[in-house]
XYZ file of C-alpha atoms in Angstrom:
701
model
C -7.804 -4.466 -20.395
C -7.072 -7.586 -18.339
C -9.172 -10.736 -18.388
C -10.593 -12.675 -15.473
C -11.076 -16.439 -15.182
C -13.060 -17.710 -12.209
C -12.317 -21.220 -10.914
C -15.474 -22.661 -9.346
C -16.011 -26.054 -7.702
C -19.055 -28.036 -8.806
C -19.308 -29.382 -5.226
C -17.243 -29.564 -2.055
C -13.960 -31.441 -2.086
C -12.937 -30.933 -5.723
C -9.523 -29.448 -4.953
C -10.185 -26.253 -6.903
C -7.358 -24.507 -5.052
C -4.861 -26.833 -6.762
C -6.222 -25.809 -10.170
C -6.262 -22.090 -9.246
C -2.711 -22.106 -7.955
C -1.466 -24.147 -10.914
C -3.018 -21.701 -13.384
C -1.424 -18.707 -11.667
C 1.956 -20.425 -11.858
C 1.730 -21.437 -15.502
C 0.222 -18.194 -16.848
C 3.091 -16.397 -15.135
C 5.598 -18.768 -16.732
C 4.129 -17.939 -20.146
C 4.926 -14.256 -19.647
C 1.520 -12.961 -18.561
C 1.201 -10.430 -15.767
C -1.006 -12.632 -13.631
C -2.559 -12.225 -10.203
C -4.575 -14.391 -7.823
C -7.807 -13.203 -6.236
C -9.988 -14.755 -3.564
C -13.195 -12.705 -3.079
C -14.024 -14.311 0.274
C -11.440 -16.100 2.393
C -12.626 -18.952 4.591
C -10.102 -17.824 7.184
C -11.795 -16.282 10.202
C -10.985 -13.705 12.862
C -8.758 -11.759 10.489
C -6.311 -14.617 9.937
C -4.294 -14.463 6.684
C -5.573 -16.604 3.823
C -3.481 -19.786 3.550
C -3.700 -20.005 -0.254
C -2.616 -16.382 -0.691
C 0.327 -16.879 1.657
C 1.290 -20.091 -0.164
C 1.273 -18.351 -3.545
C 3.114 -15.287 -2.319
C 5.912 -17.385 -0.819
C 6.277 -20.150 -3.396
C 5.559 -18.276 -6.641
C 7.202 -15.040 -5.522
C 4.153 -12.954 -6.465
C 4.694 -9.243 -5.993
C 1.141 -8.665 -4.706
C 0.879 -8.738 -0.927
C -1.257 -11.647 0.375
C -3.737 -9.335 2.113
C -4.430 -7.566 -1.199
C -5.328 -10.870 -2.891
C -8.393 -11.201 -0.632
C -11.402 -8.866 -0.597
C -12.818 -9.806 2.785
C -12.922 -12.601 5.318
C -15.704 -15.098 5.845
C -16.729 -13.450 9.136
C -17.152 -10.072 7.446
C -19.068 -11.559 4.515
C -21.373 -13.563 6.774
C -22.155 -10.490 8.878
C -22.849 -8.411 5.756
C -25.269 -11.009 4.395
C -27.072 -11.431 7.720
C -27.406 -7.662 8.137
C -28.759 -7.100 4.628
C -25.555 -5.442 3.339
C -25.060 -7.766 0.385
C -24.618 -4.872 -2.057
C -21.976 -3.258 0.140
C -20.154 -6.586 0.372
C -20.214 -6.969 -3.410
C -18.884 -3.423 -3.800
C -15.935 -4.349 -1.562
C -15.228 -7.331 -3.812
C -15.380 -5.207 -6.970
C -13.101 -2.556 -5.467
C -10.513 -5.195 -4.552
C -10.769 -6.742 -8.027
C -10.382 -3.358 -9.698
C -7.208 -2.577 -7.757
C -5.647 -5.910 -8.712
C -6.500 -5.515 -12.398
C -4.932 -2.069 -12.801
C -1.661 -3.449 -14.195
C -2.406 -7.139 -14.840
C -3.163 -9.169 -17.966
C -4.925 -12.095 -16.292
C -6.645 -12.563 -12.960
C -7.364 -16.043 -11.629
C -10.280 -15.711 -9.246
C -10.925 -18.634 -6.919
C -14.645 -19.044 -6.337
C -16.359 -19.143 -2.980
C -17.535 -22.406 -1.409
C -21.060 -20.990 -1.216
C -22.796 -23.911 0.467
C -20.078 -24.205 3.076
C -19.669 -20.487 3.737
C -23.212 -19.184 3.210
C -25.779 -22.002 3.463
C -28.636 -19.508 3.945
C -27.930 -17.611 0.717
C -30.605 -18.200 -1.939
C -28.268 -17.862 -4.924
C -24.695 -18.793 -5.701
C -22.546 -15.783 -4.924
C -20.064 -16.961 -7.561
C -22.469 -16.067 -10.377
C -22.875 -12.517 -9.057
C -19.122 -12.117 -8.726
C -18.404 -13.569 -12.184
C -20.890 -11.259 -13.901
C -19.626 -8.200 -12.096
C -15.941 -8.847 -12.804
C -16.718 -9.942 -16.381
C -15.299 -13.446 -15.860
C -16.047 -16.802 -17.420
C -16.226 -19.909 -15.229
C -13.767 -22.785 -15.235
C -15.569 -25.606 -13.426
C -13.610 -28.081 -11.328
C -15.317 -31.445 -10.791
C -14.363 -34.271 -8.438
C -13.467 -37.458 -10.325
C -12.910 -39.581 -7.231
C -14.951 -42.827 -7.222
C -17.001 -41.766 -10.266
C -17.519 -43.443 -13.615
C -17.217 -41.421 -16.816
C -20.989 -41.490 -17.237
C -21.520 -40.199 -13.708
C -18.971 -37.439 -14.264
C -20.518 -36.328 -17.549
C -24.029 -36.221 -16.049
C -22.776 -34.258 -13.049
C -20.882 -31.738 -15.199
C -23.864 -31.254 -17.538
C -26.234 -30.708 -14.633
C -24.025 -28.088 -12.965
C -23.180 -26.371 -16.278
C -26.862 -26.037 -17.135
C -27.626 -24.600 -13.710
C -24.940 -21.948 -14.076
C -25.875 -21.102 -17.674
C -29.580 -20.795 -16.877
C -28.638 -18.076 -14.421
C -26.603 -16.169 -16.967
C -23.059 -17.374 -16.250
C -20.785 -18.276 -19.150
C -18.833 -21.547 -18.920
C -15.245 -21.410 -20.169
C -14.581 -25.112 -19.682
C -14.056 -27.929 -17.185
C -11.173 -29.525 -15.294
C -11.662 -32.864 -13.545
C -9.531 -33.482 -10.465
C -8.734 -36.387 -8.125
C -9.146 -39.175 -10.675
C -7.774 -42.618 -9.733
C -4.228 -42.638 -11.227
C -4.541 -46.161 -12.657
C -7.618 -45.095 -14.674
C -6.380 -41.653 -15.694
C -5.683 -42.310 -19.384
C -8.906 -44.199 -20.026
C -11.082 -41.645 -18.214
C -9.409 -38.674 -19.944
C -10.081 -39.973 -23.463
C -13.691 -40.932 -22.795
C -14.462 -37.677 -20.976
C -13.016 -35.517 -23.721
C -15.084 -37.239 -26.423
C -18.342 -37.202 -24.472
C -18.056 -33.589 -23.285
C -17.151 -32.449 -26.803
C -20.491 -33.846 -27.970
C -22.171 -31.446 -25.525
C -19.986 -28.503 -26.616
C -18.122 -28.418 -23.286
C -14.351 -27.969 -23.401
C -12.245 -30.207 -21.176
C -8.988 -28.505 -20.230
C -7.477 -31.334 -18.226
C -7.867 -34.358 -15.972
C -5.695 -34.380 -12.855
C -4.914 -37.642 -11.058
C -5.247 -37.850 -7.301
C -1.863 -37.052 -5.762
C -1.297 -38.081 -2.135
C 0.714 -34.995 -1.302
C -2.194 -32.783 -2.418
C -5.215 -34.868 -1.446
C -4.124 -36.096 1.969
C -4.022 -33.851 5.030
C -1.013 -33.473 7.263
C -0.984 -34.007 11.012
C -0.846 -30.219 11.382
C -4.164 -29.948 9.530
C -5.731 -32.270 12.106
C -4.312 -30.264 14.998
C -5.825 -27.089 13.527
C -9.242 -28.560 12.717
C -9.643 -30.550 15.933
C -8.027 -27.928 18.181
C -6.003 -30.850 19.493
C -3.352 -30.816 22.177
C 0.000 -32.177 20.964
C 1.392 -34.541 23.603
C 4.401 -35.741 21.572
C 5.957 -35.711 18.087
C 5.932 -31.937 17.500
C 8.708 -32.287 14.928
C 6.580 -34.553 12.706
C 3.362 -32.549 12.406
C 4.122 -31.978 8.718
C 3.847 -35.739 7.972
C 1.078 -36.851 5.589
C -1.850 -38.896 6.847
C -2.488 -42.204 5.067
C -5.528 -44.332 5.916
C -7.637 -43.549 8.979
C -8.323 -46.393 11.428
C -10.728 -46.293 14.374
C -9.423 -48.780 16.942
C -12.627 -49.897 18.638
C -11.756 -53.644 18.801
C -9.421 -55.604 21.009
C -5.670 -55.285 20.635
C -5.115 -58.616 18.795
C -7.708 -57.772 16.142
C -6.648 -54.131 15.922
C -3.108 -55.090 14.996
C -4.411 -56.824 11.861
C -5.774 -53.454 10.685
C -2.628 -51.399 11.170
C -1.374 -50.028 7.818
C 1.712 -48.046 6.954
C 1.305 -44.316 7.694
C -2.249 -44.832 8.976
C -3.762 -42.458 11.517
C -5.181 -44.293 14.530
C -8.150 -42.883 16.441
C -8.724 -44.505 19.837
C -10.291 -43.683 23.172
C -7.717 -42.069 25.427
C -8.074 -44.787 28.084
C -7.110 -47.535 25.598
C -3.455 -47.431 26.597
C -2.791 -50.849 25.020
C -3.551 -49.363 21.558
C -1.153 -46.518 22.249
C 1.542 -48.962 23.367
C 1.017 -51.140 20.279
C 1.339 -48.091 18.019
C 4.560 -47.185 19.764
C 5.907 -50.741 19.580
C 5.320 -50.826 15.820
C 8.204 -48.349 15.455
C 10.500 -50.948 16.981
C 9.156 -53.962 15.088
C 9.670 -54.749 11.388
C 6.611 -57.027 11.453
C 3.953 -54.408 12.204
C 3.104 -51.438 9.911
C 4.023 -48.070 11.420
C 1.222 -45.528 12.004
C 1.832 -41.855 11.215
C 0.200 -40.781 14.459
C -2.545 -41.402 16.990
C -5.446 -39.331 18.291
C -6.592 -40.051 21.841
C -10.240 -39.092 22.331
C -12.525 -38.328 25.254
C -10.114 -35.979 26.992
C -8.148 -38.839 28.596
C -4.400 -38.417 29.001
C -2.053 -41.468 29.182
C -0.274 -42.089 32.422
C 3.265 -40.754 32.721
C 5.070 -44.120 32.606
C 3.063 -45.215 29.544
C 3.991 -41.997 27.732
C 7.652 -42.412 28.666
C 7.682 -45.954 27.250
C 5.941 -44.930 24.013
C 8.312 -42.012 23.460
C 11.287 -44.313 24.024
C 9.933 -46.788 21.467
C 9.165 -44.123 18.832
C 12.117 -41.839 19.625
C 9.604 -38.959 19.488
C 8.766 -39.610 15.809
C 5.063 -40.396 16.270
C 2.706 -37.445 16.914
C 0.295 -38.118 19.786
C -2.743 -35.836 19.910
C -5.408 -35.475 22.580
C -8.953 -34.172 21.996
C -11.965 -33.711 24.245
C -14.470 -35.019 21.693
C -15.569 -38.677 21.725
C -14.186 -41.169 19.202
C -17.114 -41.220 16.768
C -17.375 -37.439 16.478
C -13.602 -37.162 16.073
C -13.608 -39.724 13.264
C -16.332 -37.813 11.398
C -14.394 -34.553 11.711
C -11.165 -36.157 10.516
C -12.959 -37.560 7.473
C -14.151 -34.073 6.498
C -10.772 -32.349 6.838
C -9.320 -31.088 3.575
C -5.617 -30.388 3.237
C -4.579 -26.752 3.378
C -1.621 -24.959 1.898
C 0.988 -23.466 4.172
C 3.520 -20.867 3.108
C 6.644 -22.999 3.361
C 5.350 -26.231 1.799
C 7.717 -26.171 -1.166
C 7.018 -29.856 -1.807
C 3.377 -29.081 -2.504
C 4.320 -26.185 -4.780
C 6.545 -28.488 -6.819
C 3.804 -31.143 -6.984
C 1.220 -28.622 -8.185
C 3.607 -27.250 -10.790
C 4.413 -30.712 -12.096
C 0.823 -32.022 -12.088
C -0.819 -28.987 -13.708
C 2.017 -28.676 -16.215
C 1.619 -32.308 -17.283
C -2.141 -32.790 -17.122
C -3.665 -29.351 -17.845
C -3.809 -28.118 -21.434
C -1.859 -24.984 -20.547
C -1.047 -23.983 -24.129
C -4.722 -24.105 -25.049
C -5.653 -22.068 -21.985
C -2.999 -19.441 -22.585
C -4.010 -18.980 -26.235
C -7.765 -18.799 -25.632
C -9.634 -15.579 -24.964
C -10.843 -15.784 -21.378
C -13.442 -13.009 -21.539
C -17.126 -13.917 -22.042
C -18.201 -14.222 -25.667
C -21.296 -12.168 -24.805
C -20.242 -9.833 -21.991
C -23.079 -8.582 -19.822
C -22.884 -5.196 -18.130
C -24.437 -5.687 -14.698
C -26.141 -2.799 -12.863
C -23.456 -2.828 -10.180
C -20.631 -2.648 -12.729
C -22.535 -0.043 -14.708
C -23.129 2.257 -11.735
C -19.546 1.844 -10.579
C -18.274 2.586 -14.082
C -20.432 5.731 -14.219
C -19.028 7.070 -10.954
C -15.427 6.219 -11.820
C -15.640 7.630 -15.319
C -17.320 10.860 -14.196
C -14.690 11.344 -11.477
C -11.796 10.715 -13.869
C -12.428 13.985 -15.770
C -14.795 16.143 -13.765
C -17.231 18.200 -15.792
C -19.364 21.135 -14.663
C -23.124 20.578 -14.736
C -25.590 23.384 -14.129
C -28.756 22.686 -12.119
C -31.256 25.556 -12.443
C -33.780 24.247 -9.866
C -31.901 25.242 -6.701
C -35.158 25.889 -4.819
C -35.934 22.141 -4.822
C -34.744 20.167 -1.769
C -34.021 17.051 -3.844
C -31.656 19.067 -6.017
C -29.725 20.307 -2.971
C -29.448 16.825 -1.492
C -28.316 15.488 -4.885
C -25.710 18.258 -5.145
C -24.266 17.289 -1.770
C -24.135 13.623 -2.794
C -22.468 14.442 -6.122
C -19.766 16.367 -4.273
C -19.364 13.558 -1.731
C -18.730 11.207 -4.658
C -16.421 13.859 -6.166
C -18.073 13.016 -9.473
C -18.815 16.453 -10.973
C -18.641 20.161 -10.263
C -22.049 21.784 -9.918
C -23.464 25.241 -10.661
C -26.667 26.135 -8.807
C -28.760 29.013 -10.170
C -30.147 31.579 -7.749
C -29.072 33.773 -4.859
C -26.012 32.187 -3.235
C -26.756 33.281 0.332
C -30.334 32.024 0.167
C -29.254 28.683 -1.346
C -26.533 28.178 1.274
C -28.970 29.070 4.059
C -31.504 26.591 2.706
C -28.761 23.990 2.517
C -27.714 24.583 6.138
C -31.312 24.162 7.251
C -31.178 20.701 5.632
C -27.832 19.892 7.244
C -25.892 20.445 4.006
C -22.686 22.374 3.406
C -21.394 23.017 -0.110
C -17.655 22.856 -0.853
C -15.611 24.686 -3.476
C -16.904 22.251 -6.117
C -20.269 24.055 -6.030
C -20.570 27.441 -7.775
C -23.536 29.831 -7.895
C -24.989 32.078 -10.585
C -27.993 34.387 -10.277
C -29.473 35.197 -13.718
C -30.747 38.557 -12.414
C -27.322 39.803 -11.311
C -24.780 37.732 -13.230
C -22.068 39.636 -15.107
C -22.578 37.373 -18.134
C -26.228 38.346 -18.551
C -25.710 40.929 -21.323
C -23.403 38.596 -23.247
C -25.987 35.821 -23.017
C -28.751 38.142 -24.273
C -26.613 39.199 -27.240
C -25.762 35.588 -28.014
C -29.438 34.589 -27.939
C -30.363 37.465 -30.245
C -27.674 36.362 -32.712
C -28.729 32.711 -32.597
C -32.420 33.561 -33.069
C -32.137 36.520 -35.443
C -33.579 34.447 -38.272
C -36.753 34.292 -36.173
C -36.766 38.055 -35.570
C -36.551 37.684 -31.773
C -37.149 41.099 -30.078
C -34.521 42.242 -27.537
C -37.008 42.662 -24.678
C -38.215 39.080 -25.212
C -34.615 37.859 -25.264
C -34.011 39.597 -21.907
C -37.121 38.044 -20.395
C -36.121 34.625 -21.653
C -32.591 34.939 -20.249
C -34.000 35.720 -16.795
C -35.635 32.293 -16.943
C -33.350 29.833 -15.161
C -33.786 27.096 -17.765
C -32.843 29.436 -20.634
C -29.926 30.866 -18.642
C -28.623 27.377 -17.765
C -28.948 26.181 -21.365
C -27.044 29.250 -22.565
C -24.264 28.476 -20.091
C -23.910 25.140 -21.848
C -24.163 26.675 -25.305
C -21.300 29.132 -24.743
C -19.134 26.675 -22.765
C -19.512 28.087 -19.256
C -20.931 24.717 -18.237
C -20.550 21.286 -19.801
C -24.142 20.138 -19.403
C -27.517 20.963 -17.910
C -30.073 18.885 -15.981
C -33.539 20.156 -15.106
C -37.186 19.099 -15.040
C -37.883 18.028 -11.451
C -40.594 20.720 -11.232
C -41.120 21.640 -14.899
C -42.509 19.878 -17.928
C -40.303 18.132 -20.454
C -41.363 20.698 -23.039
C -40.266 23.620 -20.840
C -36.948 21.940 -20.042
C -36.055 21.119 -23.633
C -37.449 24.139 -25.495
C -34.254 26.255 -25.164
C -32.099 23.343 -26.334
C -34.317 22.805 -29.371
C -34.257 26.552 -30.133
C -30.514 27.279 -30.065
C -28.373 24.296 -29.048
C -29.715 22.321 -32.026
C -28.763 18.866 -33.259
C -25.344 17.437 -34.102
C -24.157 17.285 -37.698
C -25.663 14.232 -39.365
C -28.672 14.152 -37.047
C -32.095 15.548 -37.782
C -33.955 14.449 -34.652
C -33.391 14.591 -30.924
C -34.264 11.300 -29.258
C -33.843 9.596 -25.910
C -32.824 6.380 -24.236
C -33.310 4.889 -20.807
C -30.639 2.761 -19.186
C -32.726 -0.058 -17.718
C -30.810 -1.599 -14.798
C -32.373 -5.045 -14.443
C -31.274 -7.398 -11.642
C -28.545 -9.056 -13.732
C -27.892 -6.777 -16.726
C -28.255 -3.292 -18.178
C -30.263 -2.688 -21.355
C -30.700 0.462 -23.424
C -34.286 1.326 -24.428
C -34.956 3.941 -27.125
C -36.903 6.076 -27.873
C -39.239 6.154 -24.874
C -39.672 9.880 -24.252
C -39.473 12.188 -27.283
C -40.646 11.039 -30.750
C -44.273 9.808 -30.962
C -44.307 8.235 -34.437
C -40.911 8.234 -36.158
C -40.736 7.346 -39.822
C -38.263 4.744 -41.105
C -35.439 7.254 -41.590
C -35.968 8.741 -38.128
C -36.169 5.296 -36.529
C -32.854 4.320 -38.139
C -31.288 7.538 -36.837
C -32.677 6.911 -33.321
C -31.196 3.408 -33.362
C -27.813 4.692 -34.568
C -27.752 7.361 -31.859
C -28.779 4.802 -29.215
C -25.956 2.482 -30.247
C -23.495 5.367 -29.990
C -24.818 6.228 -26.526
C -24.420 2.619 -25.406
C -20.841 2.557 -26.682
C -20.066 5.837 -24.936
C -21.087 4.170 -21.678
C -18.878 1.115 -22.037
C -21.331 -1.257 -23.723
C -20.666 -3.034 -27.014
C -23.989 -2.383 -28.790
C -26.050 -5.258 -30.167
C -29.121 -3.553 -31.615
C -32.589 -5.082 -31.923
C -35.215 -3.259 -33.991
C -38.372 -4.392 -32.213
C -41.618 -5.386 -33.835
C -44.508 -7.803 -33.276
C -42.870 -10.094 -35.855
C -39.439 -11.742 -36.119
C -37.516 -12.021 -39.379
C -39.603 -12.449 -42.507
C -42.593 -14.077 -40.804
C -44.804 -10.975 -40.557
C -46.393 -8.563 -43.022
C -48.099 -5.238 -42.570
C -47.444 -1.502 -42.389
C -45.920 -1.510 -38.894
C -43.499 -4.383 -39.427
C -42.587 -3.053 -42.892
C -41.637 0.262 -41.242
C -39.227 -1.543 -38.896
C -37.842 -3.649 -41.749
C -37.153 -0.512 -43.814
C -35.539 1.243 -40.833
C -33.292 -1.789 -40.285
C -32.061 -1.696 -43.876
C -31.467 2.066 -43.704
C -29.432 1.592 -40.535
C -27.363 -1.186 -42.140
C -26.480 1.227 -44.928
C -25.813 4.048 -42.476
C -23.640 1.970 -40.091
C -22.518 -1.281 -41.794
C -20.322 -2.471 -38.910
C -23.119 -2.349 -36.333
C -24.372 -5.655 -34.884
C -28.025 -5.401 -35.846
C -31.175 -7.505 -36.119
C -34.683 -6.579 -37.169
C -37.550 -6.885 -37.262
C -37.424 -8.975 -34.077
C -39.722 -9.600 -31.119
C -38.612 -8.678 -27.602
C -38.306 -12.273 -26.370
C -36.301 -13.358 -29.415
C -34.026 -10.358 -28.884
C -33.287 -10.987 -25.199
C -33.896 -14.674 -24.376
C -31.256 -17.103 -25.753
C -33.581 -20.135 -25.745
C -36.221 -18.289 -27.808
C -33.531 -16.924 -30.139
C -32.216 -20.428 -30.843
C -35.672 -21.355 -32.127
C -36.546 -18.209 -34.078
C -33.184 -16.894 -35.339
C -30.530 -19.506 -34.555
C -27.801 -17.940 -36.715
C -28.206 -14.342 -35.560
C -25.281 -12.733 -33.673
C -27.754 -10.414 -31.953
C -30.818 -12.533 -31.172
C -30.895 -13.559 -27.534
C -27.993 -11.184 -26.762
C -29.396 -7.757 -27.681
C -28.603 -4.922 -25.289
C -29.952 -1.943 -27.303
C -33.686 -2.300 -27.917
C -35.359 0.161 -30.295
C -39.127 0.510 -30.043
C -41.125 1.425 -33.159
C -43.044 4.286 -31.519
C -43.357 6.281 -28.286
C -46.551 4.537 -27.203
C -44.823 1.135 -27.197
C -41.546 2.363 -25.749
C -42.916 4.497 -22.932
C -45.349 1.848 -21.728
C -42.735 -0.910 -21.953
C -40.086 0.916 -19.956
C -42.602 1.771 -17.229
C -43.950 -1.786 -17.146
C -40.443 -3.220 -16.801
C -39.471 -0.587 -14.234
C -42.467 -1.319 -12.010
C -42.910 -5.048 -12.564
C -39.270 -6.151 -12.613
C -38.003 -3.684 -10.023
C -35.592 -2.187 -12.554
C -33.816 1.130 -12.066
C -34.529 3.368 -15.057
C -31.877 6.056 -15.676
C -33.165 8.675 -18.057
C -34.457 9.918 -20.300
C -30.964 10.545 -21.639
C -31.227 12.837 -24.638
C -29.142 12.151 -27.727
C -28.653 14.022 -30.978
C -28.085 17.459 -29.375
C -24.764 19.219 -29.911
C -24.399 19.732 -26.135
C -25.684 17.497 -23.303
C -29.001 18.629 -21.863
C -31.171 16.173 -19.943
C -34.649 16.163 -18.512
C -35.725 14.828 -15.112
C -39.017 13.220 -14.302
C -41.063 15.380 -11.946
C -41.094 12.389 -9.605
C -37.309 11.997 -9.749
C -35.703 10.821 -6.526
C -32.374 12.075 -5.201
C -30.735 8.946 -6.630
C -32.394 9.588 -10.020
C -31.026 13.132 -10.048
C -27.512 11.993 -9.087
C -27.527 9.332 -11.805
C -28.801 11.718 -14.477
C -26.178 14.341 -13.628
C -23.403 11.734 -13.785
C -24.718 10.483 -17.141
C -24.771 14.079 -18.429
C -21.150 14.536 -17.343
C -20.099 11.397 -19.213
C -21.934 12.625 -22.309
C -19.913 15.821 -22.031
C -16.712 13.780 -21.784
C -17.680 11.869 -24.930
C -18.360 15.082 -26.809
C -14.974 16.411 -25.703
C -13.251 13.262 -26.976
C -14.858 13.724 -30.376
């Protein structure tokens, strides 16, 4: 599985693109299969992204430039304004997933959030980083800052990101004054180390990278080029606004300076031209004539003769002051054929970035968080990768029919609906639904397998002396028939309960599906999809008052369920007390269950007894259990009894706006799951997909 590193600017003007492009180059040179990714390009109107084009041309990347970008700024802005933020994020994740299919490392260049989306409440970079499982490499601007100012700035930004759940990989400081580079590097490294922040390099300001070219001005100002077309690739030095008289202005001419002057100040234009013919006056790199004025023909002829066409002359409609402000804000861009910039980036990052340290360090978060978006996407992708057949006995319920249609649209599972096929199809058509070949039908009253199912039930329940007529009646019940389909392998899983009680749904499974080897109890978990992470809660639906042995088994099963769904379990055995601080029957029960689980599964990351806040909040964990590998990072939370668990999951679901997927039953030999009678179409779809993945996991075993 590849790793993602996200390069994020701490503010505008840091030159993060230089760092991103340098990392792509050097990881590739160290043999990694590396790719570059820009979630949102600042290019508009469908224009290609300049950075992607630059990389593709100069580093010979095999990925096409358009595939390095998820979407343009115009598309992203429209999505945010129209309330389609989730759809936009899905586009970004899809693009990321395609790039990572055959890559070791992905360098993701963060979005300039304040510039691109000033109305957005949160930093989009944090959402992207969490969803692509990336750590952040911060890039800070060292220009005109003391070491103390830099350290304070980096600490402030790092804390802001970390408080919102992002994980900081390290820091690079860019655009430091070259004469102070060595001194600043040493001091920064020592001071940041004291705050446990890794410094991966300090880059000096390089003119070729930090200064714009005349072509950048033409693009940003939408300027008309009157002369010097062949020299638009020249770098801009200082910027001079010529608002004084000619004699005084000449004293301020500097070599390679850009002059900004009102278009009717022809004497300034003539002086700039004359400088090309005089060894006593510094030569400007170009001149911008403002206010929409155009020099007279004879003046232009004289200037071109003096400069031999080597000085770009630009004309803009804007007044001088506004033009000067715009020029000051222009940042250099990368163009595909700027080989000189590619060489400068390669040399600078190779010399000043700690490439060896970067290459040999694990980029993935130390405590990866599964976000709801990643989790739901993983569920759909995993279910679709090996489609299972799930039987839904409640075909007379509209929600079930709508969910069936959605499951087939997602191509996630094959479905069996119980009942008369013609009646079900007719009901579907009345709702605007058509069922494809991925939907099968079985009517318990007329199915050819009925006699076999009756005989199987009699064999499985013979120790209970089940009469044949009772077995026949039971097998005409849709829930019993569906469960038997799972038992004999005609279906991979069953989901029911939208109109029946939990007891009625699960009774057949308890009677003849039975528990897995090594398990004595059937229990449940809920996947709690909070705004920024997914947690597993168990047991919140089945066992009222488990003893210590049962609680340990529930926790073990919950950890296995979490792992089956792509989560690395960190288990917290919850109590009203943390560690050894509390005494009493209830906390002693949890303490005993924790020790039993340690003996049962020694490799499991486990903590208990522990309070909920100490289990999930890093700042509380640092106070109560500072050395615990689970405290503050728990993602599987085991409640001591049903009363606590059921009330907690409902409180979190309603108060925090969480999506609760479940109950997902665990401990049964075959996957059977119960729906809430208030289950929505989305709830049904999610539960069916979860059941299919459980069936996949059982098949793998």
